[in-house]
Amino acid sequence: MSAKLKAMARSSKRLKVITAGAAALVVAGAALGITHVVREKDEPAQESFCWGTLDASDAASLSAERAARYVSDDTEQQFESIYPFTCLVGPVKDGAKSPLQTSEFSVTVQGLSQDLRVALIGDEISSSTPFKAPIQGVPGWLNPIDAGVMLPASCNKKLRLNGAAYVRLESSSRVREAFNEDDVFRSRILALLMKSATGISEKLGCADTSFTVPRETPPPIEARPVVPGETCGLPGFTALSPSKVPFSEFVTPGDYRLWSCSVVATEEIRKEGLLRFTVTQDPQLLSLTSKSNSEISAILLCDGKETLLGWDRSMNFDIRAGNKSVLPKEEFFDNFKKAVSKKAHCTPLDDAS
């Protein structure tokens, strides 16, 4: 065999080895779930997504069914122009006359309109429900329906809103049914809320180093029976007189940066709390909330931090189950202040030296 023919033969053998090796890598990759090329091919083209704060994978992460493409209706909304507004996100259906026919979730930029009490702020930005859990490190709440967070205070002027600015992300009932309100759903809705909110603050030039995506998703708030003499898990706190009506409570975990407790007659477990107690040390909420009414709030120095205690009752209190068992407000609020003061080493703010 000539030298030229021998060289061609060696080249052919190398090509076969390389081809076989490549095929083996493809098979191995498929076995390991490495489908980067397929994902790139299947990844839907970006079609806005709430002023550029979210991407296609975000849109798909909170979807009842994986779709080929997603779209949001914010393409005609000029950022920093008109507030408040809501951005709807949903799948693009084949053959649909309009790109957005079904929304999977919405992102709303709004300003506070309610009386500035912690419980009512929480209701406005994250629904009126005793299932709310505080978001780690920021003034916001997460519940089985939606999540909301206050934007950094410096964003208020940028947005030209009447009240302090917040962002709320709300999922559709279709999405909630698909996820069955599990931990995956909770972590995804929180991740999308904070990614959009931090993105908005960056676009507005009012980002804050403390305003970041939390490291953990708060656990769901579960109902538990009220223990006599230990309402809301506070030894010495009594809010109810002895009664045949069974009561349950929803108590948030963690410290007093943003703490709350809702008390409700057990037969009305799915309704808003009959009574709600709040404690906050969050600087932004402290600057917003009214501290002048001593009948519903008190400001103390707890563990060296300015701390606001408050209470609120159901709008339909007079017709709610168990309302006759509630102690007079002066008595239960005094009990509450004493119990918190004992647990967190509090003194009246005026007494602080």
JSON list of C-alpha atoms in Angstrom, two decimals, residues 88-196:
[
{"chain": "A", "resi": 88, "resn": "LEU", "atom": "CA", "xyz": [-50.31, 40.10, 33.13]},
{"chain": "A", "resi": 89, "resn": "VAL", "atom": "CA", "xyz": [-48.22, 37.09, 32.08]},
{"chain": "A", "resi": 90, "resn": "GLY", "atom": "CA", "xyz": [-49.54, 34.01, 30.30]},
{"chain": "A", "resi": 91, "resn": "PRO", "atom": "CA", "xyz": [-48.94, 31.38, 27.61]},
{"chain": "A", "resi": 92, "resn": "VAL", "atom": "CA", "xyz": [-49.38, 31.99, 23.89]},
{"chain": "A", "resi": 93, "resn": "LYS", "atom": "CA", "xyz": [-51.87, 29.45, 22.54]},
{"chain": "A", "resi": 94, "resn": "ASP", "atom": "CA", "xyz": [-51.62, 28.10, 19.00]},
{"chain": "A", "resi": 95, "resn": "GLY", "atom": "CA", "xyz": [-54.18, 29.67, 16.69]},
{"chain": "A", "resi": 96, "resn": "ALA", "atom": "CA", "xyz": [-55.26, 32.28, 19.25]},
{"chain": "A", "resi": 97, "resn": "LYS", "atom": "CA", "xyz": [-56.46, 35.61, 17.83]},
{"chain": "A", "resi": 98, "resn": "SER", "atom": "CA", "xyz": [-54.84, 37.47, 20.72]},
{"chain": "A", "resi": 99, "resn": "PRO", "atom": "CA", "xyz": [-51.39, 36.48, 22.13]},
{"chain": "A", "resi": 100, "resn": "LEU", "atom": "CA", "xyz": [-52.46, 36.77, 25.78]},
{"chain": "A", "resi": 101, "resn": "GLN", "atom": "CA", "xyz": [-55.70, 34.87, 26.34]},
{"chain": "A", "resi": 102, "resn": "THR", "atom": "CA", "xyz": [-55.05, 33.32, 29.75]},
{"chain": "A", "resi": 103, "resn": "SER", "atom": "CA", "xyz": [-52.91, 34.95, 32.43]},
{"chain": "A", "resi": 104, "resn": "GLU", "atom": "CA", "xyz": [-51.00, 32.73, 34.84]},
{"chain": "A", "resi": 105, "resn": "PHE", "atom": "CA", "xyz": [-49.89, 35.51, 37.18]},
{"chain": "A", "resi": 106, "resn": "SER", "atom": "CA", "xyz": [-49.79, 39.29, 37.49]},
{"chain": "A", "resi": 107, "resn": "VAL", "atom": "CA", "xyz": [-47.28, 41.81, 38.79]},
{"chain": "A", "resi": 108, "resn": "THR", "atom": "CA", "xyz": [-48.76, 45.05, 40.16]},
{"chain": "A", "resi": 109, "resn": "VAL", "atom": "CA", "xyz": [-46.98, 48.29, 41.08]},
{"chain": "A", "resi": 110, "resn": "GLN", "atom": "CA", "xyz": [-49.16, 50.30, 43.47]},
{"chain": "A", "resi": 111, "resn": "GLY", "atom": "CA", "xyz": [-49.14, 52.83, 46.29]},
{"chain": "A", "resi": 112, "resn": "LEU", "atom": "CA", "xyz": [-50.65, 52.30, 49.75]},
{"chain": "A", "resi": 113, "resn": "SER", "atom": "CA", "xyz": [-54.16, 53.63, 50.13]},
{"chain": "A", "resi": 114, "resn": "GLN", "atom": "CA", "xyz": [-55.24, 52.27, 53.53]},
{"chain": "A", "resi": 115, "resn": "ASP", "atom": "CA", "xyz": [-54.97, 53.55, 57.07]},
{"chain": "A", "resi": 116, "resn": "LEU", "atom": "CA", "xyz": [-51.32, 53.13, 58.00]},
{"chain": "A", "resi": 117, "resn": "ARG", "atom": "CA", "xyz": [-51.44, 50.26, 60.47]},
{"chain": "A", "resi": 118, "resn": "VAL", "atom": "CA", "xyz": [-49.19, 47.23, 60.06]},
{"chain": "A", "resi": 119, "resn": "ALA", "atom": "CA", "xyz": [-52.08, 44.75, 59.82]},
{"chain": "A", "resi": 120, "resn": "LEU", "atom": "CA", "xyz": [-53.85, 46.82, 57.16]},
{"chain": "A", "resi": 121, "resn": "ILE", "atom": "CA", "xyz": [-50.64, 47.35, 55.18]},
{"chain": "A", "resi": 122, "resn": "GLY", "atom": "CA", "xyz": [-50.23, 43.59, 55.12]},
{"chain": "A", "resi": 123, "resn": "ASP", "atom": "CA", "xyz": [-53.84, 43.16, 53.96]},
{"chain": "A", "resi": 124, "resn": "GLU", "atom": "CA", "xyz": [-53.41, 45.59, 51.10]},
{"chain": "A", "resi": 125, "resn": "ILE", "atom": "CA", "xyz": [-50.19, 44.30, 49.65]},
{"chain": "A", "resi": 126, "resn": "SER", "atom": "CA", "xyz": [-50.77, 40.59, 50.32]},
{"chain": "A", "resi": 127, "resn": "SER", "atom": "CA", "xyz": [-54.49, 39.88, 50.87]},
{"chain": "A", "resi": 128, "resn": "SER", "atom": "CA", "xyz": [-56.54, 39.74, 54.07]},
{"chain": "A", "resi": 129, "resn": "THR", "atom": "CA", "xyz": [-55.83, 36.26, 55.38]},
{"chain": "A", "resi": 130, "resn": "PRO", "atom": "CA", "xyz": [-54.44, 34.78, 58.63]},
{"chain": "A", "resi": 131, "resn": "PHE", "atom": "CA", "xyz": [-52.10, 32.60, 56.54]},
{"chain": "A", "resi": 132, "resn": "LYS", "atom": "CA", "xyz": [-49.63, 35.43, 55.82]},
{"chain": "A", "resi": 133, "resn": "ALA", "atom": "CA", "xyz": [-45.96, 34.78, 56.59]},
{"chain": "A", "resi": 134, "resn": "PRO", "atom": "CA", "xyz": [-43.38, 37.61, 56.78]},
{"chain": "A", "resi": 135, "resn": "ILE", "atom": "CA", "xyz": [-40.67, 37.61, 54.09]},
{"chain": "A", "resi": 136, "resn": "GLN", "atom": "CA", "xyz": [-37.15, 37.43, 55.47]},
{"chain": "A", "resi": 137, "resn": "GLY", "atom": "CA", "xyz": [-35.32, 40.76, 55.70]},
{"chain": "A", "resi": 138, "resn": "VAL", "atom": "CA", "xyz": [-37.83, 42.96, 53.82]},
{"chain": "A", "resi": 139, "resn": "PRO", "atom": "CA", "xyz": [-41.24, 44.48, 54.64]},
{"chain": "A", "resi": 140, "resn": "GLY", "atom": "CA", "xyz": [-43.40, 41.97, 52.82]},
{"chain": "A", "resi": 141, "resn": "TRP", "atom": "CA", "xyz": [-45.64, 38.95, 53.20]},
{"chain": "A", "resi": 142, "resn": "LEU", "atom": "CA", "xyz": [-46.27, 35.61, 51.49]},
{"chain": "A", "resi": 143, "resn": "ASN", "atom": "CA", "xyz": [-49.52, 33.65, 51.55]},
{"chain": "A", "resi": 144, "resn": "PRO", "atom": "CA", "xyz": [-51.13, 30.80, 49.56]},
{"chain": "A", "resi": 145, "resn": "ILE", "atom": "CA", "xyz": [-52.58, 33.24, 47.00]},
{"chain": "A", "resi": 146, "resn": "ASP", "atom": "CA", "xyz": [-50.02, 35.96, 46.43]},
{"chain": "A", "resi": 147, "resn": "ALA", "atom": "CA", "xyz": [-47.02, 37.81, 47.79]},
{"chain": "A", "resi": 148, "resn": "GLY", "atom": "CA", "xyz": [-46.27, 41.49, 48.24]},
{"chain": "A", "resi": 149, "resn": "VAL", "atom": "CA", "xyz": [-43.36, 43.67, 49.31]},
{"chain": "A", "resi": 150, "resn": "MET", "atom": "CA", "xyz": [-42.73, 47.36, 49.95]},
{"chain": "A", "resi": 151, "resn": "LEU", "atom": "CA", "xyz": [-40.19, 48.92, 47.60]},
{"chain": "A", "resi": 152, "resn": "PRO", "atom": "CA", "xyz": [-37.31, 50.89, 49.18]},
{"chain": "A", "resi": 153, "resn": "ALA", "atom": "CA", "xyz": [-38.59, 54.22, 50.51]},
{"chain": "A", "resi": 154, "resn": "SER", "atom": "CA", "xyz": [-36.48, 56.16, 48.00]},
{"chain": "A", "resi": 155, "resn": "CYS", "atom": "CA", "xyz": [-38.60, 54.66, 45.18]},
{"chain": "A", "resi": 156, "resn": "ASN", "atom": "CA", "xyz": [-41.73, 56.52, 46.28]},
{"chain": "A", "resi": 157, "resn": "LYS", "atom": "CA", "xyz": [-40.83, 59.83, 44.63]},
{"chain": "A", "resi": 158, "resn": "LYS", "atom": "CA", "xyz": [-39.60, 58.05, 41.51]},
{"chain": "A", "resi": 159, "resn": "LEU", "atom": "CA", "xyz": [-42.99, 56.42, 41.04]},
{"chain": "A", "resi": 160, "resn": "ARG", "atom": "CA", "xyz": [-45.04, 59.54, 41.79]},
{"chain": "A", "resi": 161, "resn": "LEU", "atom": "CA", "xyz": [-47.60, 57.58, 43.80]},
{"chain": "A", "resi": 162, "resn": "ASN", "atom": "CA", "xyz": [-49.89, 58.96, 46.49]},
{"chain": "A", "resi": 163, "resn": "GLY", "atom": "CA", "xyz": [-48.75, 56.38, 49.03]},
{"chain": "A", "resi": 164, "resn": "ALA", "atom": "CA", "xyz": [-45.67, 54.28, 49.74]},
{"chain": "A", "resi": 165, "resn": "ALA", "atom": "CA", "xyz": [-44.87, 51.99, 46.80]},
{"chain": "A", "resi": 166, "resn": "TYR", "atom": "CA", "xyz": [-45.22, 48.23, 46.82]},
{"chain": "A", "resi": 167, "resn": "VAL", "atom": "CA", "xyz": [-45.13, 45.35, 44.34]},
{"chain": "A", "resi": 168, "resn": "ARG", "atom": "CA", "xyz": [-47.60, 42.46, 44.49]},
{"chain": "A", "resi": 169, "resn": "LEU", "atom": "CA", "xyz": [-47.46, 39.19, 42.55]},
{"chain": "A", "resi": 170, "resn": "GLU", "atom": "CA", "xyz": [-50.71, 37.25, 42.36]},
{"chain": "A", "resi": 171, "resn": "SER", "atom": "CA", "xyz": [-51.18, 33.82, 40.81]},
{"chain": "A", "resi": 172, "resn": "SER", "atom": "CA", "xyz": [-54.27, 32.59, 38.98]},
{"chain": "A", "resi": 173, "resn": "SER", "atom": "CA", "xyz": [-56.53, 29.93, 40.50]},
{"chain": "A", "resi": 174, "resn": "ARG", "atom": "CA", "xyz": [-55.47, 27.62, 37.66]},
{"chain": "A", "resi": 175, "resn": "VAL", "atom": "CA", "xyz": [-51.85, 27.85, 38.77]},
{"chain": "A", "resi": 176, "resn": "ARG", "atom": "CA", "xyz": [-52.66, 27.32, 42.44]},
{"chain": "A", "resi": 177, "resn": "GLU", "atom": "CA", "xyz": [-54.68, 24.21, 41.64]},
{"chain": "A", "resi": 178, "resn": "ALA", "atom": "CA", "xyz": [-51.85, 22.84, 39.48]},
{"chain": "A", "resi": 179, "resn": "PHE", "atom": "CA", "xyz": [-49.27, 23.31, 42.23]},
{"chain": "A", "resi": 180, "resn": "ASN", "atom": "CA", "xyz": [-51.69, 22.38, 45.01]},
{"chain": "A", "resi": 181, "resn": "GLU", "atom": "CA", "xyz": [-50.23, 25.22, 47.10]},
{"chain": "A", "resi": 182, "resn": "ASP", "atom": "CA", "xyz": [-47.08, 23.23, 47.94]},
{"chain": "A", "resi": 183, "resn": "ASP", "atom": "CA", "xyz": [-43.58, 24.38, 48.88]},
{"chain": "A", "resi": 184, "resn": "VAL", "atom": "CA", "xyz": [-42.49, 24.57, 45.22]},
{"chain": "A", "resi": 185, "resn": "PHE", "atom": "CA", "xyz": [-45.28, 27.03, 44.49]},
{"chain": "A", "resi": 186, "resn": "ARG", "atom": "CA", "xyz": [-44.40, 29.16, 47.54]},
{"chain": "A", "resi": 187, "resn": "SER", "atom": "CA", "xyz": [-40.71, 29.33, 46.70]},
{"chain": "A", "resi": 188, "resn": "ARG", "atom": "CA", "xyz": [-41.41, 30.20, 43.06]},
{"chain": "A", "resi": 189, "resn": "ILE", "atom": "CA", "xyz": [-43.93, 32.96, 43.75]},
{"chain": "A", "resi": 190, "resn": "LEU", "atom": "CA", "xyz": [-41.53, 34.50, 46.28]},
{"chain": "A", "resi": 191, "resn": "ALA", "atom": "CA", "xyz": [-38.57, 34.27, 43.88]},
{"chain": "A", "resi": 192, "resn": "LEU", "atom": "CA", "xyz": [-40.54, 35.94, 41.08]},
{"chain": "A", "resi": 193, "resn": "LEU", "atom": "CA", "xyz": [-41.88, 38.68, 43.37]},
{"chain": "A", "resi": 194, "resn": "MET", "atom": "CA", "xyz": [-38.44, 39.62, 44.65]},
{"chain": "A", "resi": 195, "resn": "LYS", "atom": "CA", "xyz": [-36.75, 39.35, 41.25]},
{"chain": "A", "resi": 196, "resn": "SER", "atom": "CA", "xyz": [-39.33, 41.71, 39.75]}
]
